[in-house]
């Protein structure tokens, strides 16, 4: 890093720990999304924010310093949210507050559902209705909990098996998603990959891995290395969709199809200032470089620019990163959690700390031995 981008990693660690400790409520496992501007709904949610905290502790290499009793207590708290009786998908991870808030329906929701239903029936679009969005969000949070526990070295208490386990059913499910907009569709592929990798025995895992590999092989574009169908999407969809697919490939121990072409795509332009765009760009480069040393010099120069963009999100007075530049993350799976003030937030901090950990590893400057999370 040059002088303009010089980062005191020890100070950064201390500041981030101070920040996340300031978010803790009276309950040992309850954290707020932001310090000042949390909404009433944001103050009620627990499970997702606990996973964010887990990832930060893992990245900073702090988790392993805890005694086993502390670790088990933390893991048991996460597992306490697994609902063995949930009708839509047994053994899902459900924050009761999230389910209650996400299930609320008002006149605006009803009107939107009517429009989506008509569009789906007449124009053959694939819009999700309100109820379906809630189920998709719970599935995503279940995936996050299972992945987080796995990252920490533990397992979910009860197996989650509500996902297809034959090639026919896998293809049928993935075909219901809109692969012309691969960000969302890629997330579904990633979720299936996490479930297949962590919840099945060796035979089942191998079978699902082969099926998922066969499916994604049909979607890779040989010109740019991205995963989609139809006309070329906008760049953010290309990168963010590829990130989701690549994370799935990682869980399945499958190689990226065209890593050099993806690196070229990432180097073409700087990402937007949003936390997801920044980290997705870095993640794609990081994973591609595990298969090739292609344009390593250009990549390192490019990453210096990314560091500049990341540090524009840092709040040195309080520690932590904001998801947007000078604005906190406002929503969690459709629920408004903050007023979007100029302050750091938990989501931005976990994402941009993750991005920095990957950049330091690429540049061989990871002197504090930060870990890199597996999304």
CSV table of C-alpha atoms in Angstrom, one decimal:
chain,number,residue,atom,x,y,z
A,1,UNK,CA,0.0,0.0,0.0
A,2,UNK,CA,1.3,3.5,-0.7
A,3,UNK,CA,1.3,6.3,1.9
A,4,UNK,CA,-2.1,7.5,0.9
A,5,UNK,CA,-3.6,4.1,1.6
A,6,UNK,CA,-1.4,3.1,4.5
A,7,UNK,CA,-3.6,1.2,7.0
A,8,UNK,CA,-2.6,0.5,10.6
A,9,UNK,CA,-4.0,-3.0,10.9
A,10,UNK,CA,-3.7,-3.1,14.7
A,11,UNK,CA,-5.5,0.1,15.0
A,12,UNK,CA,-8.2,-1.0,12.6
A,13,UNK,CA,-8.7,-4.2,14.6
A,14,UNK,CA,-9.1,-2.2,17.8
A,15,UNK,CA,-11.5,0.3,16.3
A,16,UNK,CA,-13.7,-2.4,14.8
A,17,UNK,CA,-13.9,-4.3,18.0
A,18,UNK,CA,-14.8,-1.1,19.9
A,19,UNK,CA,-17.5,-0.5,17.3
A,20,UNK,CA,-19.1,-3.9,17.5
A,21,UNK,CA,-19.0,-3.9,21.3
A,22,UNK,CA,-20.8,-0.6,21.2
A,23,UNK,CA,-23.6,-2.3,19.3
A,24,UNK,CA,-24.2,-4.9,22.0
A,25,UNK,CA,-27.5,-4.7,23.9
A,26,UNK,CA,-28.1,-6.0,27.4
A,27,UNK,CA,-28.5,-9.6,26.0
A,28,UNK,CA,-25.1,-11.2,25.4
A,29,UNK,CA,-26.0,-12.2,21.9
A,30,UNK,CA,-28.1,-9.2,20.8
A,31,UNK,CA,-26.4,-6.6,18.6
A,32,UNK,CA,-27.9,-3.5,16.9
A,33,UNK,CA,-27.2,-2.9,13.2
A,34,UNK,CA,-26.0,0.7,13.9
A,35,UNK,CA,-25.2,2.9,16.9
A,36,UNK,CA,-27.5,5.8,16.5
A,37,UNK,CA,-30.1,5.4,13.8
A,38,UNK,CA,-31.6,1.9,14.4
A,39,UNK,CA,-35.3,1.7,13.7
A,40,UNK,CA,-37.7,-0.1,16.1
A,41,UNK,CA,-37.7,-3.0,13.7
A,42,UNK,CA,-34.0,-3.0,13.5
A,43,UNK,CA,-33.7,-3.3,17.2
A,44,UNK,CA,-35.8,-6.4,17.3
A,45,UNK,CA,-33.8,-8.6,14.9
A,46,UNK,CA,-31.1,-10.8,16.4
A,47,UNK,CA,-30.1,-13.9,14.4
A,48,UNK,CA,-28.7,-12.2,11.2
A,49,UNK,CA,-26.7,-9.7,13.1
A,50,UNK,CA,-25.2,-12.4,15.3
A,51,UNK,CA,-24.0,-14.1,12.2
A,52,UNK,CA,-22.4,-10.9,11.1
A,53,UNK,CA,-20.6,-10.6,14.4
A,54,UNK,CA,-19.4,-14.2,14.1
A,55,UNK,CA,-17.9,-13.5,10.7
A,56,UNK,CA,-16.1,-10.4,12.0
A,57,UNK,CA,-14.6,-12.3,14.9
A,58,UNK,CA,-13.5,-15.0,12.6
A,59,UNK,CA,-12.0,-12.6,10.1
A,60,UNK,CA,-10.0,-10.8,12.8
A,61,UNK,CA,-8.7,-14.2,14.0
A,62,UNK,CA,-10.3,-13.7,17.4
A,63,UNK,CA,-12.8,-16.6,17.4
A,64,UNK,CA,-10.0,-19.2,18.0
A,65,UNK,CA,-8.8,-17.3,21.1
A,66,UNK,CA,-12.1,-18.0,22.9
A,67,UNK,CA,-12.4,-20.9,25.3
A,68,UNK,CA,-14.5,-23.9,24.3
A,69,UNK,CA,-17.3,-23.0,26.7
A,70,UNK,CA,-17.7,-19.6,25.1
A,71,UNK,CA,-17.7,-21.0,21.7
A,72,UNK,CA,-20.3,-23.7,22.5
A,73,UNK,CA,-22.5,-21.1,24.2
A,74,UNK,CA,-22.4,-18.9,21.0
A,75,UNK,CA,-23.0,-21.9,18.7
A,76,UNK,CA,-25.9,-23.1,20.9
A,77,UNK,CA,-27.5,-19.7,20.7
A,78,UNK,CA,-27.4,-19.7,16.9
A,79,UNK,CA,-28.8,-23.3,16.8
A,80,UNK,CA,-31.6,-22.3,19.2
A,81,UNK,CA,-33.2,-20.5,16.2
A,82,UNK,CA,-33.6,-23.7,14.2
A,83,UNK,CA,-37.3,-24.5,14.0
A,84,UNK,CA,-38.0,-28.2,13.7
A,85,UNK,CA,-41.7,-27.5,13.1
A,86,UNK,CA,-41.6,-24.8,10.5
A,87,UNK,CA,-44.2,-25.9,7.9
A,88,UNK,CA,-42.6,-24.4,4.8
A,89,UNK,CA,-39.2,-25.9,5.4
A,90,UNK,CA,-38.4,-28.1,8.4
A,91,UNK,CA,-35.3,-27.1,10.4
A,92,UNK,CA,-35.0,-23.6,8.9
A,93,UNK,CA,-33.3,-21.0,10.9
A,94,UNK,CA,-36.0,-18.4,11.9
A,95,UNK,CA,-35.7,-15.2,13.9
A,96,UNK,CA,-39.3,-14.9,15.2
A,97,UNK,CA,-39.1,-11.1,15.0
A,98,UNK,CA,-38.0,-11.3,11.4
A,99,UNK,CA,-40.8,-13.7,10.5
A,100,UNK,CA,-43.4,-11.5,12.2
A,101,UNK,CA,-42.1,-8.3,10.5
A,102,UNK,CA,-41.7,-9.9,7.1
A,103,UNK,CA,-45.1,-11.4,7.1
A,104,UNK,CA,-46.9,-8.1,7.7
A,105,UNK,CA,-49.1,-7.2,4.7
A,106,UNK,CA,-50.5,-3.7,3.9
A,107,UNK,CA,-52.4,-2.2,1.0
A,108,UNK,CA,-49.2,-1.4,-0.8
A,109,UNK,CA,-48.1,-5.0,-0.5
A,110,UNK,CA,-51.4,-6.2,-1.8
A,111,UNK,CA,-51.4,-3.9,-4.8
A,112,UNK,CA,-47.8,-5.0,-5.7
A,113,UNK,CA,-48.8,-8.6,-5.4
A,114,UNK,CA,-51.7,-8.1,-7.8
A,115,UNK,CA,-49.4,-6.4,-10.3
A,116,UNK,CA,-46.8,-9.2,-10.0
A,117,UNK,CA,-49.4,-11.9,-10.3
A,118,UNK,CA,-50.8,-10.3,-13.5
A,119,UNK,CA,-47.4,-9.8,-14.9
A,120,UNK,CA,-46.4,-13.4,-14.2
A,121,UNK,CA,-49.6,-14.8,-15.8
A,122,UNK,CA,-49.7,-12.5,-18.8
A,123,UNK,CA,-46.1,-11.6,-19.6
A,124,UNK,CA,-44.6,-14.8,-18.1
A,125,UNK,CA,-42.3,-12.8,-15.8
A,126,UNK,CA,-40.9,-14.5,-12.6
A,127,UNK,CA,-41.7,-11.9,-9.9
A,128,UNK,CA,-41.9,-13.2,-6.4
A,129,UNK,CA,-45.1,-12.5,-4.4
A,130,UNK,CA,-44.8,-11.1,-0.8
A,131,UNK,CA,-45.2,-14.5,0.8
A,132,UNK,CA,-42.7,-16.1,-1.5
A,133,UNK,CA,-40.1,-13.3,-0.7
A,134,UNK,CA,-40.5,-14.1,2.9
A,135,UNK,CA,-39.7,-17.8,2.3
A,136,UNK,CA,-36.8,-16.9,0.1
A,137,UNK,CA,-35.4,-14.6,2.8
A,138,UNK,CA,-35.7,-17.3,5.5
A,139,UNK,CA,-34.0,-19.8,3.2
A,140,UNK,CA,-31.1,-17.3,2.6
A,141,UNK,CA,-30.8,-16.7,6.4
A,142,UNK,CA,-30.8,-20.5,6.9
A,143,UNK,CA,-28.0,-20.8,4.4
A,144,UNK,CA,-26.1,-18.0,6.2
A,145,UNK,CA,-26.4,-19.7,9.6
A,146,UNK,CA,-25.3,-23.1,8.3
A,147,UNK,CA,-22.3,-21.5,6.4
A,148,UNK,CA,-21.4,-19.4,9.5
A,149,UNK,CA,-21.4,-22.4,11.8
A,150,UNK,CA,-19.4,-24.4,9.3
A,151,UNK,CA,-16.9,-21.6,9.1
A,152,UNK,CA,-16.5,-21.5,12.9
A,153,UNK,CA,-15.9,-25.3,12.9
A,154,UNK,CA,-19.4,-26.5,14.0
A,155,UNK,CA,-22.6,-27.9,12.5
A,156,UNK,CA,-26.2,-27.1,12.6
A,157,UNK,CA,-28.0,-29.1,15.3
A,158,UNK,CA,-30.6,-30.7,13.0
A,159,UNK,CA,-30.0,-31.5,9.3
A,160,UNK,CA,-31.7,-29.1,6.9
A,161,UNK,CA,-32.9,-31.2,3.9
A,162,UNK,CA,-35.5,-29.1,2.2
A,163,UNK,CA,-33.7,-28.9,-1.1
A,164,UNK,CA,-33.6,-31.1,-4.3
A,165,UNK,CA,-31.4,-34.2,-4.3
A,166,UNK,CA,-31.8,-35.5,-7.8
A,167,UNK,CA,-30.6,-33.9,-11.0
A,168,UNK,CA,-34.2,-33.6,-12.4
A,169,UNK,CA,-35.3,-31.7,-9.3
A,170,UNK,CA,-32.2,-29.5,-9.2
A,171,UNK,CA,-32.7,-28.5,-12.8
A,172,UNK,CA,-36.4,-28.0,-12.3
A,173,UNK,CA,-35.8,-25.7,-9.3
A,174,UNK,CA,-33.0,-23.7,-10.9
A,175,UNK,CA,-34.9,-23.2,-14.1
A,176,UNK,CA,-37.6,-21.3,-12.2
A,177,UNK,CA,-35.2,-18.5,-11.6
A,178,UNK,CA,-34.4,-15.7,-14.0
A,179,UNK,CA,-30.9,-16.3,-15.2
A,180,UNK,CA,-31.0,-13.2,-17.4
A,181,UNK,CA,-30.6,-11.4,-14.1
A,182,UNK,CA,-28.0,-13.7,-12.5
A,183,UNK,CA,-27.4,-12.0,-9.2
A,184,UNK,CA,-30.6,-13.4,-7.6
A,185,UNK,CA,-30.5,-16.7,-9.6
A,186,UNK,CA,-26.8,-17.2,-8.7
A,187,UNK,CA,-27.7,-16.8,-5.0
A,188,UNK,CA,-30.1,-19.8,-5.3
A,189,UNK,CA,-27.3,-21.8,-6.9
A,190,UNK,CA,-25.0,-20.9,-4.1
A,191,UNK,CA,-27.6,-21.8,-1.5
A,192,UNK,CA,-28.1,-25.3,-3.0
A,193,UNK,CA,-24.3,-25.7,-3.1
A,194,UNK,CA,-24.0,-24.9,0.7
A,195,UNK,CA,-26.8,-27.2,1.6
A,196,UNK,CA,-25.4,-30.0,-0.6
A,197,UNK,CA,-21.9,-29.6,0.7
A,198,UNK,CA,-22.8,-29.5,4.4
A,199,UNK,CA,-26.1,-31.5,4.9
A,200,UNK,CA,-25.6,-34.7,2.8
A,201,UNK,CA,-23.6,-37.8,3.2
A,202,UNK,CA,-20.7,-38.4,0.9
A,203,UNK,CA,-22.8,-40.2,-1.7
A,204,UNK,CA,-25.5,-37.5,-1.7
A,205,UNK,CA,-23.0,-34.7,-1.8
A,206,UNK,CA,-21.1,-36.2,-4.8
A,207,UNK,CA,-24.4,-36.8,-6.6
A,208,UNK,CA,-25.6,-33.2,-6.1
A,209,UNK,CA,-22.2,-31.8,-6.9
A,210,UNK,CA,-22.3,-33.5,-10.3
A,211,UNK,CA,-25.8,-32.3,-11.0
A,212,UNK,CA,-25.0,-28.7,-10.0
A,213,UNK,CA,-21.9,-28.8,-12.1
A,214,UNK,CA,-23.9,-30.1,-15.1
A,215,UNK,CA,-26.4,-27.3,-14.7
A,216,UNK,CA,-24.0,-24.4,-14.4
A,217,UNK,CA,-21.9,-25.7,-17.3
A,218,UNK,CA,-24.8,-24.9,-19.5
A,219,UNK,CA,-24.9,-21.2,-18.4
A,220,UNK,CA,-21.2,-20.2,-18.5
A,221,UNK,CA,-20.5,-17.7,-21.3
A,222,UNK,CA,-17.3,-18.5,-23.0
A,223,UNK,CA,-16.7,-14.9,-24.1
A,224,UNK,CA,-16.7,-13.2,-20.7
A,225,UNK,CA,-16.6,-16.2,-18.3
A,226,UNK,CA,-19.9,-15.1,-16.5
A,227,UNK,CA,-22.9,-17.2,-15.7
A,228,UNK,CA,-26.2,-16.1,-17.3
A,229,UNK,CA,-28.7,-16.8,-20.1
A,230,UNK,CA,-29.9,-14.5,-22.9
A,231,UNK,CA,-28.4,-11.1,-23.7
A,232,UNK,CA,-25.5,-9.8,-21.7
A,233,UNK,CA,-26.7,-8.2,-18.5
A,234,UNK,CA,-25.4,-4.9,-17.1
A,235,UNK,CA,-21.9,-5.1,-15.5
A,236,UNK,CA,-23.1,-5.2,-11.9
A,237,UNK,CA,-25.3,-8.2,-12.6
A,238,UNK,CA,-22.4,-9.9,-14.4
A,239,UNK,CA,-20.0,-9.5,-11.5
A,240,UNK,CA,-22.4,-9.9,-8.6
A,241,UNK,CA,-24.0,-12.9,-10.3
A,242,UNK,CA,-20.7,-14.5,-11.0
A,243,UNK,CA,-19.7,-13.9,-7.4
A,244,UNK,CA,-22.7,-15.9,-6.2
A,245,UNK,CA,-22.0,-18.8,-8.6
A,246,UNK,CA,-18.3,-18.8,-7.7
A,247,UNK,CA,-19.1,-19.0,-4.0
A,248,UNK,CA,-21.2,-22.1,-4.8
A,249,UNK,CA,-18.4,-23.6,-6.9
A,250,UNK,CA,-16.1,-23.1,-3.9
A,251,UNK,CA,-18.4,-25.0,-1.5
A,252,UNK,CA,-18.6,-27.8,-4.1
A,253,UNK,CA,-14.8,-27.8,-4.7
A,254,UNK,CA,-15.3,-27.1,-8.4
A,255,UNK,CA,-13.1,-24.8,-10.5
A,256,UNK,CA,-14.1,-21.6,-12.1
A,257,UNK,CA,-14.5,-22.1,-15.8
A,258,UNK,CA,-12.8,-19.0,-17.3
A,259,UNK,CA,-10.9,-17.2,-14.5
A,260,UNK,CA,-8.8,-15.1,-16.8
A,261,UNK,CA,-11.8,-13.7,-18.6
A,262,UNK,CA,-13.4,-12.8,-15.3
A,263,UNK,CA,-10.3,-11.0,-14.2
A,264,UNK,CA,-10.4,-9.0,-17.4
A,265,UNK,CA,-14.0,-8.1,-16.7
A,266,UNK,CA,-13.3,-6.9,-13.2
A,267,UNK,CA,-10.3,-4.8,-14.4
A,268,UNK,CA,-12.4,-2.9,-16.9
A,269,UNK,CA,-14.2,-0.6,-14.5
A,270,UNK,CA,-14.3,0.3,-10.9
A,271,UNK,CA,-17.3,-1.0,-9.0
A,272,UNK,CA,-20.0,1.3,-7.5
A,273,UNK,CA,-19.7,2.6,-4.0
A,274,UNK,CA,-22.0,0.0,-2.4
A,275,UNK,CA,-20.6,-2.5,-0.1
A,276,UNK,CA,-21.8,-5.5,-2.0
A,277,UNK,CA,-20.4,-4.3,-5.3
A,278,UNK,CA,-17.0,-3.6,-3.7
A,279,UNK,CA,-16.7,-7.0,-2.0
A,280,UNK,CA,-18.1,-9.0,-4.9
A,281,UNK,CA,-15.5,-7.5,-7.3
A,282,UNK,CA,-12.7,-8.3,-4.9
A,283,UNK,CA,-14.1,-11.8,-4.2
A,284,UNK,CA,-14.2,-12.7,-7.9
A,285,UNK,CA,-10.6,-11.6,-8.4
A,286,UNK,CA,-9.5,-13.4,-5.3
A,287,UNK,CA,-11.0,-16.7,-6.2
A,288,UNK,CA,-9.8,-16.4,-9.9
A,289,UNK,CA,-6.3,-15.8,-8.7
A,290,UNK,CA,-6.3,-19.1,-6.8
A,291,UNK,CA,-6.4,-20.7,-10.3
A,292,UNK,CA,-4.1,-18.4,-12.2
A,293,UNK,CA,-1.5,-15.6,-11.9
A,294,UNK,CA,-3.0,-13.8,-14.9
A,295,UNK,CA,-2.3,-10.0,-14.9
A,296,UNK,CA,-1.1,-10.1,-11.2
A,297,UNK,CA,0.7,-6.8,-11.6
A,298,UNK,CA,-2.4,-5.1,-13.1
A,299,UNK,CA,-4.6,-6.6,-10.4
A,300,UNK,CA,-2.4,-5.3,-7.6
A,301,UNK,CA,-2.5,-1.8,-9.1
A,302,UNK,CA,-6.3,-2.1,-9.5
A,303,UNK,CA,-6.7,-3.2,-5.9
A,304,UNK,CA,-4.9,-0.1,-4.6
A,305,UNK,CA,-7.8,1.9,-6.2
A,306,UNK,CA,-10.3,-0.5,-4.5
A,307,UNK,CA,-8.6,0.2,-1.1
A,308,UNK,CA,-9.2,3.9,-1.6
A,309,UNK,CA,-12.9,3.2,-2.3
A,310,UNK,CA,-13.2,1.0,0.7
A,311,UNK,CA,-11.6,3.5,3.1
A,312,UNK,CA,-14.1,6.1,2.0
A,313,UNK,CA,-16.6,4.0,3.9
A,314,UNK,CA,-14.5,4.0,7.1
A,315,UNK,CA,-15.5,6.0,10.2
A,316,UNK,CA,-12.3,6.5,12.1
A,317,UNK,CA,-14.0,8.4,15.0
A,318,UNK,CA,-16.2,5.4,15.9
A,319,UNK,CA,-14.6,2.4,14.0
A,320,UNK,CA,-16.5,0.3,11.5
A,321,UNK,CA,-17.5,0.8,7.8
A,322,UNK,CA,-20.7,2.0,6.4
A,323,UNK,CA,-22.4,0.1,3.6
A,324,UNK,CA,-22.8,3.2,1.5
A,325,UNK,CA,-20.4,6.2,1.5
A,326,UNK,CA,-21.6,8.4,4.3
A,327,UNK,CA,-24.7,6.4,4.8
A,328,UNK,CA,-25.5,3.2,6.8
A,329,UNK,CA,-27.3,0.2,5.4
A,330,UNK,CA,-31.0,0.8,5.7
A,331,UNK,CA,-32.6,-2.7,5.1
A,332,UNK,CA,-32.2,-6.3,6.0
A,333,UNK,CA,-34.1,-8.6,3.6
A,334,UNK,CA,-36.7,-6.0,3.0
A,335,UNK,CA,-37.0,-4.8,6.6
A,336,UNK,CA,-36.0,-1.2,7.4
A,337,UNK,CA,-33.4,-1.5,10.1
A,338,UNK,CA,-31.9,2.0,10.2
A,339,UNK,CA,-32.5,5.6,9.2
A,340,UNK,CA,-29.5,5.7,6.9
A,341,UNK,CA,-27.5,8.2,8.9
A,342,UNK,CA,-23.8,9.0,8.3
A,343,UNK,CA,-22.5,6.2,10.5
A,344,UNK,CA,-20.9,2.8,10.3
A,345,UNK,CA,-23.1,-0.3,10.2
A,346,UNK,CA,-22.7,-4.0,10.9
A,347,UNK,CA,-23.4,-5.1,7.4
A,348,UNK,CA,-20.9,-2.7,5.8
A,349,UNK,CA,-18.3,-3.6,8.4
A,350,UNK,CA,-18.4,-7.4,7.8
A,351,UNK,CA,-18.4,-6.9,4.0
A,352,UNK,CA,-15.6,-4.4,3.7
A,353,UNK,CA,-13.4,-6.1,6.3
A,354,UNK,CA,-13.8,-9.2,4.3
A,355,UNK,CA,-12.8,-7.3,1.1
A,356,UNK,CA,-9.7,-6.0,2.9
A,357,UNK,CA,-8.7,-9.4,4.1
A,358,UNK,CA,-8.8,-10.8,0.6
A,359,UNK,CA,-6.8,-7.8,-0.8
A,360,UNK,CA,-4.1,-8.3,1.9
A,361,UNK,CA,-3.9,-11.9,1.0
A,362,UNK,CA,-3.6,-11.2,-2.7
A,363,UNK,CA,-0.9,-8.6,-2.0
A,364,UNK,CA,0.9,-10.9,0.4
A,365,UNK,CA,0.6,-8.3,3.2
A,366,UNK,CA,-1.7,-10.2,5.5
A,367,UNK,CA,0.7,-9.7,8.5
A,368,UNK,CA,-2.0,-10.0,11.1
A,369,UNK,CA,-3.1,-13.3,9.7
A,370,UNK,CA,-6.7,-12.3,9.1
A,371,UNK,CA,-8.9,-15.1,8.0
A,372,UNK,CA,-11.1,-15.1,4.8
A,373,UNK,CA,-14.7,-16.1,5.2
A,374,UNK,CA,-16.5,-18.5,3.0
A,375,UNK,CA,-19.9,-17.0,2.1
